[in-house]
CSV table of C-alpha atoms in Angstrom, one decimal:
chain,number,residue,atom,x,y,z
B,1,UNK,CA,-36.1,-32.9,13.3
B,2,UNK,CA,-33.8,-34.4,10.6
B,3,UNK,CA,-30.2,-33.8,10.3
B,4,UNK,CA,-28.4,-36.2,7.4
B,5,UNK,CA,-24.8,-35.0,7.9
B,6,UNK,CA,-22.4,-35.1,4.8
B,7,UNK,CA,-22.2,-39.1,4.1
B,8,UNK,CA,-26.0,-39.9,3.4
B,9,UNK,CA,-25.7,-40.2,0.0
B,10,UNK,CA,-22.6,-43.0,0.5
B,11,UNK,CA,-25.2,-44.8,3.2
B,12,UNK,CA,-28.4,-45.1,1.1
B,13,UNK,CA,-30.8,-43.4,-1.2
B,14,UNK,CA,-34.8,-42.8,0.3
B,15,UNK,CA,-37.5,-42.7,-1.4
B,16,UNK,CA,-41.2,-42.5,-0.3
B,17,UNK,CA,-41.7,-46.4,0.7
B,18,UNK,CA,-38.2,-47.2,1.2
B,19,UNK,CA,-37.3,-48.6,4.7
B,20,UNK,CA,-34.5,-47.0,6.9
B,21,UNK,CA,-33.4,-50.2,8.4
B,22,UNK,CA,-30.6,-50.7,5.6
B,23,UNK,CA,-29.5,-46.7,6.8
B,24,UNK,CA,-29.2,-47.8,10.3
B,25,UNK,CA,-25.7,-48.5,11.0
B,26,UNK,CA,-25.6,-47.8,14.3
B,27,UNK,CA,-27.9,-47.6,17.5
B,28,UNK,CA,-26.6,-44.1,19.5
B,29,UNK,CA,-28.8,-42.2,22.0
B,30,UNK,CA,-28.4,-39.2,24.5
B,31,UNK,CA,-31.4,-38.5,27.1
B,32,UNK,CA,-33.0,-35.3,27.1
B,33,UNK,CA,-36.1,-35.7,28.7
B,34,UNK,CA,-37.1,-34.4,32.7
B,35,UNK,CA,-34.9,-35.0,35.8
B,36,UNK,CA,-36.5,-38.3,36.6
B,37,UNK,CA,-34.4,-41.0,35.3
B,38,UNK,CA,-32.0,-38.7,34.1
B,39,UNK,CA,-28.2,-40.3,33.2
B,40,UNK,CA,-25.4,-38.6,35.4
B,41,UNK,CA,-24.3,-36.6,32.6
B,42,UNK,CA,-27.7,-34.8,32.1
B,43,UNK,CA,-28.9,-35.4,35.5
B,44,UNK,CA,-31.1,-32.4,34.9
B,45,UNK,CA,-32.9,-33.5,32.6
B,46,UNK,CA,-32.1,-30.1,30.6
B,47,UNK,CA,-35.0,-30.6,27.7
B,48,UNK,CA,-38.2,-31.1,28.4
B,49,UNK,CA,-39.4,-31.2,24.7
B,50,UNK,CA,-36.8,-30.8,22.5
B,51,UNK,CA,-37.8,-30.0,18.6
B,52,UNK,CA,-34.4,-28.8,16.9
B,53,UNK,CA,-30.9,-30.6,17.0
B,54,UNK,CA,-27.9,-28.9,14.6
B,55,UNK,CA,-24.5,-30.7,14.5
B,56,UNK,CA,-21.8,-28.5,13.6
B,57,UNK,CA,-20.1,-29.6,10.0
B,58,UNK,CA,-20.0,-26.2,8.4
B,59,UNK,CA,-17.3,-24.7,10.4
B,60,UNK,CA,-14.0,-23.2,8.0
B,61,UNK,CA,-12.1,-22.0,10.4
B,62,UNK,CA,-8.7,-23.4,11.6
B,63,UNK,CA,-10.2,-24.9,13.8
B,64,UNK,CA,-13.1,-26.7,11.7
B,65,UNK,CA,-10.8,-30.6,12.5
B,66,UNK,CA,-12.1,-29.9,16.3
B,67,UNK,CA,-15.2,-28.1,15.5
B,68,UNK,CA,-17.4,-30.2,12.6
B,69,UNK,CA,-18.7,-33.3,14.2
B,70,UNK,CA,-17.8,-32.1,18.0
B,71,UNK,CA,-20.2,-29.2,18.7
B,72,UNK,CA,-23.9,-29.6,19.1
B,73,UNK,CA,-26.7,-27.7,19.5
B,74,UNK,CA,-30.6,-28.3,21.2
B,75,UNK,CA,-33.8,-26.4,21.6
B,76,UNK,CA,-36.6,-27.3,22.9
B,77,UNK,CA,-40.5,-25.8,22.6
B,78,UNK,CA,-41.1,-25.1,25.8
B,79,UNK,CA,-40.4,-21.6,27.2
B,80,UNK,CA,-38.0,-22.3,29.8
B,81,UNK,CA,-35.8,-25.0,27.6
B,82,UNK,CA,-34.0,-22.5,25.4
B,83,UNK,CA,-30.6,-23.7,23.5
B,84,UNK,CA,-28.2,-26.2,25.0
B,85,UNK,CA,-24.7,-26.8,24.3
B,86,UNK,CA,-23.1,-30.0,24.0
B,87,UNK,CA,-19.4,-31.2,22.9
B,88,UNK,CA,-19.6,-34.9,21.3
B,89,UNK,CA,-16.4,-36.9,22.5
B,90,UNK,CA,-15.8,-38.5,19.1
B,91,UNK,CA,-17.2,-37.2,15.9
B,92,UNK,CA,-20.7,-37.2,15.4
B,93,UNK,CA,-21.8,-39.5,18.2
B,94,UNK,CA,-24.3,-38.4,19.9
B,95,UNK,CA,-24.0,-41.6,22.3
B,96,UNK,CA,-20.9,-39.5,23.9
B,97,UNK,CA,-22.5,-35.9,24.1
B,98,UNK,CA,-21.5,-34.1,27.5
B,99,UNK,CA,-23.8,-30.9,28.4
B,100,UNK,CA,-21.7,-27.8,28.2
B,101,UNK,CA,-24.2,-24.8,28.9
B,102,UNK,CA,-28.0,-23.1,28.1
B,103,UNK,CA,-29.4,-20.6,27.0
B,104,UNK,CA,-32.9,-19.2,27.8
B,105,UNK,CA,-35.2,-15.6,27.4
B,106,UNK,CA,-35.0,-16.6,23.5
B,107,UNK,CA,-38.6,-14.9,24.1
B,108,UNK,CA,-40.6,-17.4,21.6
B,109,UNK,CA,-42.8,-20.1,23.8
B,110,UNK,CA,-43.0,-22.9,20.7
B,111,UNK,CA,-39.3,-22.4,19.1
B,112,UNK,CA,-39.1,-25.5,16.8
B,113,UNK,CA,-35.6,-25.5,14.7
B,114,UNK,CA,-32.2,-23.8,14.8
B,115,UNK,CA,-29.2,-23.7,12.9
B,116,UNK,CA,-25.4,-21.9,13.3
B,117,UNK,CA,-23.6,-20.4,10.9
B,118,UNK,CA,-20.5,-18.5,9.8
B,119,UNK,CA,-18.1,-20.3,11.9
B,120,UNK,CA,-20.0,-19.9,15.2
B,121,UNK,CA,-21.5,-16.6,15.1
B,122,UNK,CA,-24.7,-16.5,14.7
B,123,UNK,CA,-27.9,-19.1,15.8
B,124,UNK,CA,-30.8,-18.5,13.6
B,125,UNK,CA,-34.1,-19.9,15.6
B,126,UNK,CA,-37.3,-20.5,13.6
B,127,UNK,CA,-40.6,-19.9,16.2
B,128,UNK,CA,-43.9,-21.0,16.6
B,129,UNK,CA,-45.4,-18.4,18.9
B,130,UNK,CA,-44.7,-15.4,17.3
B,131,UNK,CA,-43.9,-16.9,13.6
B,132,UNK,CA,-40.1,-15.6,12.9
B,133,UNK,CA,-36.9,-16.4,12.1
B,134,UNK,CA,-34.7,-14.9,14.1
B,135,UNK,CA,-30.6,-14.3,14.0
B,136,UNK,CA,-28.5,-14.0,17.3
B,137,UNK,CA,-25.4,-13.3,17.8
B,138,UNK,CA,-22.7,-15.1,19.8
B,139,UNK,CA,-20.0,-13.0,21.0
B,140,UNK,CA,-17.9,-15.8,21.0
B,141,UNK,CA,-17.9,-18.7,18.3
B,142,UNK,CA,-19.7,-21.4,19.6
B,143,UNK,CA,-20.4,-20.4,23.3
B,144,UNK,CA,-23.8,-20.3,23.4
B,145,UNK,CA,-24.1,-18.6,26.9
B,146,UNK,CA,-22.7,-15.8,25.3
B,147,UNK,CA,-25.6,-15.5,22.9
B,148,UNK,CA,-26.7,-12.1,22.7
B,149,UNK,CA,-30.4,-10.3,23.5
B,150,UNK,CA,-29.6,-7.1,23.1
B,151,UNK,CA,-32.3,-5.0,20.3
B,152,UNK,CA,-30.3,-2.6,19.3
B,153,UNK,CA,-26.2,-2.1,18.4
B,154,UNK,CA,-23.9,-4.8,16.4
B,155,UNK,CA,-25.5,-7.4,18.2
B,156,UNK,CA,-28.8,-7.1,18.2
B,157,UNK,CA,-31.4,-9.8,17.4
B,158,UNK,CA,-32.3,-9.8,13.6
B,159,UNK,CA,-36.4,-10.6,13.0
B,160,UNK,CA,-37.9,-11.8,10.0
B,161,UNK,CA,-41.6,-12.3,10.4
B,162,UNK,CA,-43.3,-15.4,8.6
B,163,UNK,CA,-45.2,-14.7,6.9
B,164,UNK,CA,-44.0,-11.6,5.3
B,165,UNK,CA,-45.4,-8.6,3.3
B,166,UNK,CA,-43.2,-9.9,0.2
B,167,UNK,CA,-44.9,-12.7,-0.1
B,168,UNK,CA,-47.0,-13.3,-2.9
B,169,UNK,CA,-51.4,-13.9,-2.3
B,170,UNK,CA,-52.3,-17.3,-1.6
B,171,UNK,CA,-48.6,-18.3,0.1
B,172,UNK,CA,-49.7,-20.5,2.7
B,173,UNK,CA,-46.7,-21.0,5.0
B,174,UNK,CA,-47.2,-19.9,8.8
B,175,UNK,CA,-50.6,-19.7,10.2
B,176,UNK,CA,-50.4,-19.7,14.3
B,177,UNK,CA,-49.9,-23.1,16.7
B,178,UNK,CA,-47.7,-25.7,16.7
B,179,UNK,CA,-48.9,-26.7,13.4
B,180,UNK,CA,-46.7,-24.1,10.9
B,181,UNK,CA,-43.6,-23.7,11.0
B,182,UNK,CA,-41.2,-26.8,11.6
B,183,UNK,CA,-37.7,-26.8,9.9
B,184,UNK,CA,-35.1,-24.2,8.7
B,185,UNK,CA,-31.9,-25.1,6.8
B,186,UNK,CA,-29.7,-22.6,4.7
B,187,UNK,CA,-27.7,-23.0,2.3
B,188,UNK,CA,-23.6,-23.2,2.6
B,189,UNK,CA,-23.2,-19.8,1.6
B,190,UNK,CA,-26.0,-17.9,3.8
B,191,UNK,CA,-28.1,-16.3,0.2
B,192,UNK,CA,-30.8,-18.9,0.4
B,193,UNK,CA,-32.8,-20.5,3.5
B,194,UNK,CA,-35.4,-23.6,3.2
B,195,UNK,CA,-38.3,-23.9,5.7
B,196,UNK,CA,-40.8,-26.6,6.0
B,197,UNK,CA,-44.5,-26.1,7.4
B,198,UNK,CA,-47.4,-28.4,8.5
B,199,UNK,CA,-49.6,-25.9,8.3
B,200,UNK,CA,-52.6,-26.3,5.1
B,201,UNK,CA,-50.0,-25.8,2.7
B,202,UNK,CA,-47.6,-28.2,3.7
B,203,UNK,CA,-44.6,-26.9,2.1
B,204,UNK,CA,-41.6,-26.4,1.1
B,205,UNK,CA,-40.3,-22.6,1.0
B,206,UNK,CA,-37.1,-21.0,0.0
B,207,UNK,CA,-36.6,-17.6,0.5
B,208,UNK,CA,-33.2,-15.9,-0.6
B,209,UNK,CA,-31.2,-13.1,1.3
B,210,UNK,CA,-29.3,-10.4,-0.6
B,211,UNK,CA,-26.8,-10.2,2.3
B,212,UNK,CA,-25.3,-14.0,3.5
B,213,UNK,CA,-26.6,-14.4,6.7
B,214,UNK,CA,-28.5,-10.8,6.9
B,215,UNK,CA,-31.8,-12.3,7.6
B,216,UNK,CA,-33.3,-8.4,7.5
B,217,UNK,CA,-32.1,-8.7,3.5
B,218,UNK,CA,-35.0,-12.0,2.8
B,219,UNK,CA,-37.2,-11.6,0.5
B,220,UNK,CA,-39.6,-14.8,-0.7
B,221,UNK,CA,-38.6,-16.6,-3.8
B,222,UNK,CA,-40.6,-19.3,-4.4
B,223,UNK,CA,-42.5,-22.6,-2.6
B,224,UNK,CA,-43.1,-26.3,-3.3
B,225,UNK,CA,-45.9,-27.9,-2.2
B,226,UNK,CA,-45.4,-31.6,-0.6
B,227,UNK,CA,-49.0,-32.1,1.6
B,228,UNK,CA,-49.6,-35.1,-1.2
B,229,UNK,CA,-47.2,-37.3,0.4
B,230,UNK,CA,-46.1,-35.5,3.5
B,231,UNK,CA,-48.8,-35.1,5.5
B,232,UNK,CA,-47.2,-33.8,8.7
B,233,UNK,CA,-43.8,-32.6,8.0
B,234,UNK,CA,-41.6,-31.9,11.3
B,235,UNK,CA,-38.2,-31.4,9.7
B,236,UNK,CA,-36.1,-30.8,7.0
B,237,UNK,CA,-32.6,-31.2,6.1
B,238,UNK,CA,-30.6,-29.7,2.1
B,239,UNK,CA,-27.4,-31.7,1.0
B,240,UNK,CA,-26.8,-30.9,-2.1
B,241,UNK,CA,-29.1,-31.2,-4.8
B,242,UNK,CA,-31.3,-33.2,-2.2
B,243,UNK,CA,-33.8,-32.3,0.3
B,244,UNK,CA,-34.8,-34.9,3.3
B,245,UNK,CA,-38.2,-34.1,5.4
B,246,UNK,CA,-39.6,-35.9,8.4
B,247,UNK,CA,-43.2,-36.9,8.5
B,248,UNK,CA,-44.9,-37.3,12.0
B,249,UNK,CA,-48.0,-38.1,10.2
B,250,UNK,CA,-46.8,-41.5,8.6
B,251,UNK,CA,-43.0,-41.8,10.4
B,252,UNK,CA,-41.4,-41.3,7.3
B,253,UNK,CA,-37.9,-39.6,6.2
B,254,UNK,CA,-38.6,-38.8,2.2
B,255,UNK,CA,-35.8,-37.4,-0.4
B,256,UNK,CA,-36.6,-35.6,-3.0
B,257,UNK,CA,-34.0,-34.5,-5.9
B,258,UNK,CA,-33.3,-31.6,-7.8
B,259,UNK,CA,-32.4,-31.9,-11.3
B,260,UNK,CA,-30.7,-28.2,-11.1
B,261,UNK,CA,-27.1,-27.0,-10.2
B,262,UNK,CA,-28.5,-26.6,-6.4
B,263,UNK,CA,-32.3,-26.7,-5.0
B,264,UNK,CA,-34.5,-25.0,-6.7
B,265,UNK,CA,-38.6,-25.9,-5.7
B,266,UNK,CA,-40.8,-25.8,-9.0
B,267,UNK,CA,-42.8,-28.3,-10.3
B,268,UNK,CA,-40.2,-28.9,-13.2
B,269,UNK,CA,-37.1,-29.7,-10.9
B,270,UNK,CA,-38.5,-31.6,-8.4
């Protein structure tokens, strides 16, 4: 997955054939993979195929000087690899990551992407195997082995299946596999949320939520179709006005640019 923090647009500007090599300022890495060969500090091996990684820079709180940049977040699509925690010893290296706790029984076998919101409350997972996007709740900010299962009460786990009956005929994201959904990414203020697909339409949705962060208030708004260029598209990232994908198919991170106040996907602003 792709995650372009807040200082891309200082670093470089992409475009479809533009090389990353001028974007690389530095070379960091943290090992996820099994037990064999495992560093000391994730001996474990405690990912087995990870598919989403979320920074924390949205955080508002007091706290946000210790939080943005220090708290990170890693699921895997396997069904035992669930979310792991991480604290980053300086801001936003992931060469200094230490392994804080995991999460499993998220109850999806092919979870691909997640993101936390509203200062550490909630994870929102986008699935594979049973096609939703899904809100939990942590009972405290940031903790993820306090992330909550429960179906029913205040923090019970929110479901909104992809796709949807609000969808208009002929919307092609979701389909079943590995090859649908891929990326999720909302907005700052939790009313819109962005996911990318590899399935035959190859898009780009947006979908907007009457209720910040009340995934049960989503209704589809509209989609933008990007299989022309991006043939396998395995993330996606909003900053701004921009939107940055990943494409497996060609190893490719593409920007494209919205000429509106915020992303809107239509043929006339893209």
């Amino acid at each position: 997955n792709i995650r372009t923090g807040t200082s891309l647009g200082t670093v470089a500007t992409l475009s479809d054939d533009s090389s990353l090599t001028s974007w690389k300022l530095t070379d960091q890495s943290y090992y996820t993979g099994n037990a064999t060969g495992g560093p000391a500090s994730n001996a474990a091996g405690r990912q087995s195929a990870p598919t989403g990684f979320f920074v924390v820079d949205n955080d508002t709180s007091a706290n946000a000087a210790t939080i943005n940049g220090f708290k990170a977040f890693l699921i895997g699509s396997n069904n035992d690899d669930g979310v792991d925690e991480y604290t980053l010893g300086s801001a936003y290296n992931i060469g200094n990551m230490t392994f804080v706790n995991r999460k499993t029984g998220l109850t999806d076998t092919a979870p691909q992407d997640l993101e936390v919101h509203s200062n550490g409350q909630y994870v929102f997972v986008l699935g594979n195997n049973n096609d939703r996007l899904r809100r939990f709740t942590l009972t405290t900010a940031y903790a993820i082995n306090t992330l909550s299962l429960e179906t029913s009460g205040t923090n019970q786990i929110q479901n909104f299946a992809i796709p949807n009956s609000n969808t208009p005929t002929g919307f092609t994201f979701g389909g079943s596999g590995t090859d649908s959904c891929t990326g999720v990414r909302f907005s700052a203020d939790g009313t819109k949320v962005y996911l990318s697909d590899n399935a035959g339409g190859d898009d780009i949705t947006r979908l907007n939520l009457s209720t910040p962060w009340d995934i049960s208030t989503t209704t589809y708004h509209e989609a933008f179709y990007v299989g022309a260029v991006d043939l396998s598209i395995s993330g996606i990232d909003i900053a701004g006005t921009e939107i940055y994908t990943v494409d497996t198919g060609t190893d490719t991170v593409r920007q494209y640019t919205s000429n509106n106040s915020g992303v809107t996907l239509n043929a006339d602003s893209l």
